[in-house]
Amino acid sequence: MSLTTWRHFNFFDLTPIQDPALAEDGSLYSDPGLTALCPARSSIFFATTNAIVREFDQSFNLLHSFTAYESDWSITFLRYLEGTGLLLTIAEKIGHGPVIKLWSLDKRDKKTNDPHLHSTVNVSNGDNTFPITAFDISNDFSVIAIGFADGAVILIRGDIIRDRGSRQRVVYSNSGPITGVSFVEKDEGILTLFVATINKILTVPTTGKNNGKPEKVLEKKGADLKCTSFDPITNNFVVGRDDSISFYNVASKGPSLVFEIPKKWVFCYKQYVVLVASNTTPDTSSATGNNFSINTLIGSDSIYSTSRLLIIDTGNKYVAYSGQISQGVKDIFVQWDRLYVLGTDGVLYQFDEKPLEERLNILTQRNLYDVAIQLGKSLNIDKTIIMTIERDFGYYLYNNGEVNEALEHFIEAIDLGNTSQIILKYRESQYIQNLTLYLEALHDKGVALKEHTTLLLNSYAKLKADEKLKSFVENEENDGKFDYETAIQICRQSEYYDLASFLAMKINESQLVVQIKLKDLNDYKGCLKYVASLPVDEALRILVQNSRVLLEKFPYKTTLLLIDLFTGKYVPEDISDNSSETNKVDDENYLTRPVLQSYRAFVNYMSSTTASADETEELKPVDYIKPTYQPPRPRLIFSSFVDHPNEFVIFLEACLEAYDEYDGNMKDKKDILSTLFEMYLSLANKSGILATEKKEWEDKALELGKQSKEEIDSNNVLLLSYLDNFKDGQTLTEQQEGHEIDMFRASVASGDIKTAIQILYKYGDKEKELYPLALTFFTSSKEILDQVGLEFDYVLTKIREEKLMAPLQVVQALSVNSVATVGLVKSYLIDIITKEKTDIENNNKLAESYRAETEAKQKEISKLVHDPMVIQYTTCSACKTSLDLPAVHFGCKHSFHQRCLDSSSGSAAAITAGDGSAVQCPICLPDLETIEAIRRGQEDVSERFDLFKLALESSESKFKVVTEFYGRGGMEQAKYILQ
């Protein structure tokens, strides 16, 4: 493959640094004495003649220089040991073996500021005087490999970092010169040495004795000097020959890349391989035989007039940079994430790789999207960037008419979104196949929306791909990858009802399954069977909503399922087991279905009926299972039995019979009894019923009322009996308390005045509310008032005597219509007014007396406080003898001997305070204590709002309660709060 067949891109910016005069003796780079260089932490070290090492910063300003060896030694290799602060130098001298020195850059001589000499290793290669041609050190700096021009490789092993000594041995010997050595560490931590000679590539072990033999010869073709390099990214040993670039691992030779150009230097940088080729043929006469020297092996490029430098990406197979260098190449190194090439003419070339975004833009601007994608993947860049290129590549292909090829790249860019734009490009009918593929990819990646599922299913329908549609829907691998609700909707619209039902079952949408079976498939049997397989909560929810439809088609099977569900005996059936099918009884045909009027008859019928002739297993009785859970309230399903009274009676009787088994709620039992009583009477009054059948239903109602008189609601019994003209219904409640008002209302509703008056006289004293009801009833019409006669006065008198209604309430009740006149209530009103007038007068007199008494007390208090008092008492109030000193006089006009007060039995404790200073009259003390007790009671009342509220709620006269609490001080606390 010639160079012209490769794609060329300008991915590097070249900056020549023109020979600045940095050295003391002139130009630095063009100095013919420059023998070695290496990058360090933040600087570059150069070795020149006289064994001088110079250090320069990033701006190539001289930082320091020192002499590393004697002046007749030449430094041929420099290496900074990363992370240790040590600089390794190798120097040679004719007639002497090489010497390795380690310099500590962190430790400096206080006087000269030169680095501290850390350690020295003398390399022994026998008596030969051949120069070093190759050098490498392991990553942990414990092993050094040195290759010589005579074909020997010496391995130096030891802890040279800590200066603890080292051992040397020849690990390989060959007749030809060594052109390259590189260490590689295997996965197991074993260190192996790649060795290149002029005629072979091999590996040498670094542990054990190998007697100078290679571990494995990888290829019997060698490499020229400087034409080998180690790629740390792939751990491959890279060899450049005039016709190819070859890659080797520790086990074997890897791939070779045909690249026909004469190569004089190979250097690995990032994912690139840097190649230097000469445009003229060198004179190698001085490099034959044993006349190798430092200048011929390291500075041999100086004899070339011009050189060509190529930076190639061998993985993606393109040339990232191609350019000319005016002279040969003296060295190549990497520092500050830049590539530097030092020319023999003293020019330092700086190569800056363009930003990745700019490199990708270069490729995409030239429509080389495939190369950009390959480049991005090789660099493991953000997937979003790669997908963006994929999308742009798709647009490019689509606009050029390559619709099918563009689709592949659109699919790769799905995660970017904006899928609607792609879908619009393939919306036309001729692209339906492509659209289907794109929609399938959306679902595979889990990013499909409802609209995508709709389009995909519609696409399957347009393509008549029934099997593909069914496979897509039923495939378990697609679970959760699409919107089931939308898929169900599409299947229903496309009349794939079975698939819609399958999907609804898959996502446990029981309500939707039932809708499909009832509305789309009209599969009532299948629906009933499916409901019978659901958990109890789901089955209950479904039947509450749909049992009316199922009762129309299969009344007995539905009733049986409802009985099981509402009596706690429901057990979900296995829907895949045909033997447990709910459809045991064929009750779809109403002509052959018997009319059952009781739960017992229903049990017998269901237990004795089989599904078909080949099914001999009989249904078990519906009541053989004990409740396994607390059943729901039967009232939930009552409305479903509209137009199915017989089935409703069967259901109610079953629930009533099973009630005691599960200890149900008493309210539910009352609902069942009342409803069952109503159904008995309703069936007894059904049109067209025979007299004997009517008597049977009435007997059932009467028997139910007698057996359940404690639980059944007497009000409902009376009302239902009246509505259905059931005369015996009233007898069911006569022995029960609390039925008086209902009986009276029933008589009123039926217009039976005589019975109403009898109930009033019989129960009026016990149930006072009958009198206000009678007052309203008697004045409801002129005819009724004429019939009751004096009974009206009797009722009015009872209301007045028992204070059942306020006068205003009586007047309001009578003023509803014009039946009652003023003459009827004249005497009643006069008595009321007279009594109230008398009460008002009495209250006014009482208030006046209280007012006079209060004024007298206030005057007396004022006199005691402000007027002086003259003491003229001569008799002791205790002993009734003449009063002599010492004596005690009180403001209450009682006087005592001092001795009488002290000797009074129990008086001292009562009349003295805690400190003995406060003295009270023993005669008046009881009255004072009584007043204080009343006062404390008033204070307690003022803080007890709950007592006030309770008294207010339980009293008939609210105003009276308020005034009493006000008089007892109950409002004092409220007054302070308001203030």
Short mmCIF file of C-alpha atoms in Angstrom, two decimals, residues 156-382:
data_model
loop_
_atom_site.label_atom_id
_atom_site.label_comp_id
_atom_site.label_asym_id
_atom_site.label_seq_id
_atom_site.Cartn_x
_atom_site.Cartn_y
_atom_site.Cartn_z
CA ILE A 156 20.91 -5.11 35.59
CA ARG A 157 18.58 -6.09 38.43
CA GLY A 158 18.50 -4.53 41.87
CA ASP A 159 17.05 -1.86 44.13
CA ILE A 160 18.95 0.98 42.58
CA ILE A 161 16.34 3.48 43.72
CA ARG A 162 17.36 2.86 47.34
CA ASP A 163 21.04 2.21 46.43
CA ARG A 164 20.98 -1.34 47.78
CA GLY A 165 23.21 -2.87 45.12
CA SER A 166 22.53 -4.67 41.85
CA ARG A 167 23.39 -7.76 39.82
CA GLN A 168 24.36 -7.94 36.15
CA ARG A 169 24.23 -10.72 33.64
CA VAL A 170 24.20 -11.17 29.88
CA VAL A 171 20.74 -12.41 28.94
CA TYR A 172 21.28 -12.50 25.18
CA SER A 173 24.23 -12.51 22.81
CA ASN A 174 24.20 -12.24 19.03
CA SER A 175 26.65 -11.53 16.24
CA GLY A 176 24.71 -8.52 14.94
CA PRO A 177 24.13 -5.23 16.78
CA ILE A 178 21.12 -4.72 19.06
CA THR A 179 18.78 -2.12 17.54
CA GLY A 180 16.06 -1.94 20.20
CA VAL A 181 15.02 -3.18 23.65
CA SER A 182 11.69 -2.64 25.49
CA PHE A 183 10.19 -4.06 28.66
CA VAL A 184 6.60 -5.34 28.78
CA GLU A 185 4.72 -6.62 31.81
CA LYS A 186 2.34 -9.54 31.32
CA ASP A 187 -1.00 -9.83 33.09
CA GLU A 188 0.55 -12.15 35.64
CA GLY A 189 3.11 -9.49 36.58
CA ILE A 190 5.93 -11.28 34.74
CA LEU A 191 8.43 -8.93 33.11
CA THR A 192 9.55 -9.77 29.56
CA LEU A 193 12.10 -8.00 27.36
CA PHE A 194 11.56 -7.38 23.64
CA VAL A 195 14.86 -7.43 21.75
CA ALA A 196 15.37 -6.31 18.15
CA THR A 197 18.48 -7.01 16.12
CA ILE A 198 19.28 -6.31 12.51
CA ASN A 199 17.99 -9.77 11.54
CA LYS A 200 15.36 -10.93 14.07
CA ILE A 201 12.73 -9.92 16.67
CA LEU A 202 12.63 -11.95 19.90
CA THR A 203 11.73 -11.97 23.59
CA VAL A 204 14.04 -12.62 26.51
CA PRO A 205 12.94 -13.61 30.05
CA THR A 206 14.09 -11.37 32.89
CA THR A 207 13.97 -14.01 35.61
CA GLY A 208 16.01 -17.22 35.89
CA LYS A 209 18.93 -18.32 33.80
CA ASN A 210 18.49 -18.59 30.06
CA ASN A 211 22.17 -19.00 29.11
CA GLY A 212 21.92 -16.17 26.63
CA LYS A 213 19.11 -17.87 24.70
CA PRO A 214 15.89 -16.08 23.70
CA GLU A 215 12.56 -17.13 25.14
CA LYS A 216 10.81 -16.95 21.77
CA VAL A 217 11.85 -15.75 18.33
CA LEU A 218 8.90 -13.76 17.05
CA GLU A 219 10.21 -13.20 13.50
CA LYS A 220 13.44 -13.76 11.61
CA LYS A 221 13.42 -10.28 10.21
CA GLY A 222 15.10 -7.54 12.16
CA ALA A 223 14.93 -3.79 12.34
CA ASP A 224 17.19 -0.85 11.75
CA LEU A 225 18.41 1.33 14.56
CA LYS A 226 15.72 3.70 15.90
CA CYS A 227 13.06 1.84 13.96
CA THR A 228 11.52 0.16 17.01
CA SER A 229 9.24 1.56 19.71
CA PHE A 230 6.98 0.31 22.47
CA ASP A 231 3.26 1.20 22.48
CA PRO A 232 2.13 1.46 26.15
CA ILE A 233 -1.54 1.59 25.13
CA THR A 234 -1.57 -1.83 23.42
CA ASN A 235 1.62 -3.27 25.01
CA ASN A 236 2.85 -4.02 21.50
CA PHE A 237 6.42 -3.83 20.25
CA VAL A 238 6.26 -1.73 17.05
CA VAL A 239 8.80 -2.30 14.28
CA GLY A 240 9.06 -0.15 11.17
CA ARG A 241 10.54 -1.51 7.96
CA ASP A 242 10.72 0.03 4.52
CA ASP A 243 7.67 -1.86 3.32
CA SER A 244 5.54 -2.23 6.48
CA ILE A 245 4.82 -1.54 10.13
CA SER A 246 4.65 -4.70 12.26
CA PHE A 247 3.26 -5.24 15.75
CA TYR A 248 4.38 -7.92 18.21
CA ASN A 249 3.13 -9.16 21.53
CA VAL A 250 4.95 -11.43 23.96
CA ALA A 251 3.37 -14.53 22.45
CA SER A 252 3.60 -13.99 18.73
CA LYS A 253 3.74 -11.61 15.86
CA GLY A 254 0.64 -9.49 15.49
CA PRO A 255 -0.76 -7.80 12.41
CA SER A 256 1.43 -6.04 9.88
CA LEU A 257 0.41 -2.89 8.13
CA VAL A 258 1.70 -2.40 4.59
CA PHE A 259 3.20 1.08 4.41
CA GLU A 260 5.81 1.42 1.68
CA ILE A 261 8.13 4.22 2.64
CA PRO A 262 11.78 4.07 3.82
CA LYS A 263 11.73 4.52 7.61
CA LYS A 264 14.59 5.92 9.66
CA TRP A 265 12.80 6.53 12.94
CA VAL A 266 9.74 5.00 14.64
CA PHE A 267 8.18 6.57 17.73
CA CYS A 268 4.85 5.79 19.48
CA TYR A 269 2.78 8.76 20.64
CA LYS A 270 -0.77 8.30 22.02
CA GLN A 271 -2.66 6.28 19.40
CA TYR A 272 -0.24 7.41 16.68
CA VAL A 273 3.00 6.11 15.23
CA VAL A 274 5.49 8.83 14.28
CA LEU A 275 7.62 7.96 11.24
CA VAL A 276 10.71 9.73 9.93
CA ALA A 277 11.76 8.98 6.37
CA SER A 278 14.77 10.31 4.50
CA ASN A 279 14.59 11.64 0.98
CA THR A 280 18.26 10.72 0.21
CA THR A 281 20.30 7.62 0.70
CA PRO A 282 22.83 7.82 3.53
CA ASP A 283 26.45 6.87 3.35
CA THR A 284 26.72 3.80 5.55
CA SER A 285 30.35 3.00 4.82
CA SER A 286 31.34 4.36 8.16
CA ALA A 287 28.83 2.17 9.94
CA THR A 288 30.03 -1.21 8.78
CA GLY A 289 31.95 -3.79 10.68
CA ASN A 290 32.89 -2.91 14.25
CA ASN A 291 33.46 0.82 13.65
CA PHE A 292 30.25 1.90 15.46
CA SER A 293 30.47 5.13 17.38
CA ILE A 294 28.17 7.44 19.26
CA ASN A 295 28.05 9.88 16.37
CA THR A 296 27.17 7.26 13.74
CA LEU A 297 24.54 5.52 15.88
CA ILE A 298 22.83 8.57 17.38
CA GLY A 299 23.69 11.43 15.07
CA SER A 300 23.59 9.55 11.79
CA ASP A 301 20.58 11.53 10.53
CA SER A 302 22.78 14.57 10.11
CA ILE A 303 24.02 13.24 6.81
CA TYR A 304 20.54 13.46 5.25
CA SER A 305 19.66 16.63 3.39
CA THR A 306 15.88 16.58 4.13
CA SER A 307 13.52 14.30 6.04
CA ARG A 308 9.85 13.64 5.83
CA LEU A 309 7.83 13.31 9.03
CA LEU A 310 4.56 11.37 9.13
CA ILE A 311 2.15 10.93 12.03
CA ILE A 312 -0.19 8.03 11.27
CA ASP A 313 -3.12 6.42 13.04
CA THR A 314 -2.51 2.75 12.39
CA GLY A 315 -5.81 1.70 13.94
CA ASN A 316 -7.99 3.92 11.78
CA LYS A 317 -5.52 3.88 8.84
CA TYR A 318 -5.09 7.53 8.06
CA VAL A 319 -2.23 10.03 8.06
CA ALA A 320 -2.79 12.66 10.73
CA TYR A 321 0.16 14.80 9.64
CA SER A 322 2.65 14.87 6.81
CA GLY A 323 5.48 17.39 6.41
CA GLN A 324 9.10 18.08 5.53
CA ILE A 325 12.03 18.74 7.87
CA SER A 326 14.97 20.60 6.33
CA GLN A 327 17.61 18.31 7.87
CA GLY A 328 17.66 14.99 9.64
CA VAL A 329 16.12 14.18 13.04
CA LYS A 330 18.27 14.17 16.10
CA ASP A 331 15.67 13.15 18.70
CA ILE A 332 11.92 12.79 19.32
CA PHE A 333 10.31 13.20 22.73
CA VAL A 334 7.02 14.08 24.45
CA GLN A 335 6.65 16.77 27.07
CA TRP A 336 3.74 18.88 28.33
CA ASP A 337 1.41 16.65 26.31
CA ARG A 338 3.13 17.81 23.13
CA LEU A 339 5.25 16.05 20.59
CA TYR A 340 8.70 17.54 19.97
CA VAL A 341 11.07 16.69 17.10
CA LEU A 342 14.63 18.00 17.22
CA GLY A 343 16.23 18.47 13.83
CA THR A 344 19.93 18.25 13.18
CA ASP A 345 19.82 21.81 11.92
CA GLY A 346 19.05 23.07 15.40
CA VAL A 347 15.34 23.63 14.87
CA LEU A 348 12.96 22.23 17.49
CA TYR A 349 9.60 21.37 16.01
CA GLN A 350 6.59 21.47 18.32
CA PHE A 351 3.49 19.50 17.31
CA ASP A 352 0.15 20.29 19.03
CA GLU A 353 -2.66 17.89 18.39
CA LYS A 354 -5.80 19.75 17.42
CA PRO A 355 -8.77 19.43 19.78
CA LEU A 356 -10.93 16.40 19.20
CA GLU A 357 -13.89 18.54 18.21
CA GLU A 358 -11.82 20.26 15.54
CA ARG A 359 -10.50 16.95 14.23
CA LEU A 360 -14.02 15.56 13.99
CA ASN A 361 -15.18 18.72 12.24
CA ILE A 362 -12.42 18.28 9.67
CA LEU A 363 -13.68 14.79 8.92
CA THR A 364 -17.36 15.67 8.82
CA GLN A 365 -16.76 18.72 6.63
CA ARG A 366 -15.19 16.37 4.11
CA ASN A 367 -18.20 14.02 4.56
CA LEU A 368 -15.90 11.36 6.01
CA TYR A 369 -18.43 10.42 8.67
CA ASP A 370 -17.33 6.79 8.76
CA VAL A 371 -13.77 7.80 9.61
CA ALA A 372 -15.02 10.22 12.28
CA ILE A 373 -17.11 7.47 13.83
CA GLN A 374 -14.22 5.04 13.79
CA LEU A 375 -11.94 7.67 15.33
CA GLY A 376 -14.40 8.46 18.09
CA LYS A 377 -14.87 4.81 18.98
CA SER A 378 -11.12 4.18 19.07
CA LEU A 379 -10.70 7.07 21.54
CA ASN A 380 -13.68 5.97 23.69
CA ILE A 381 -15.17 9.45 23.55
CA ASP A 382 -18.63 10.34 24.78
#
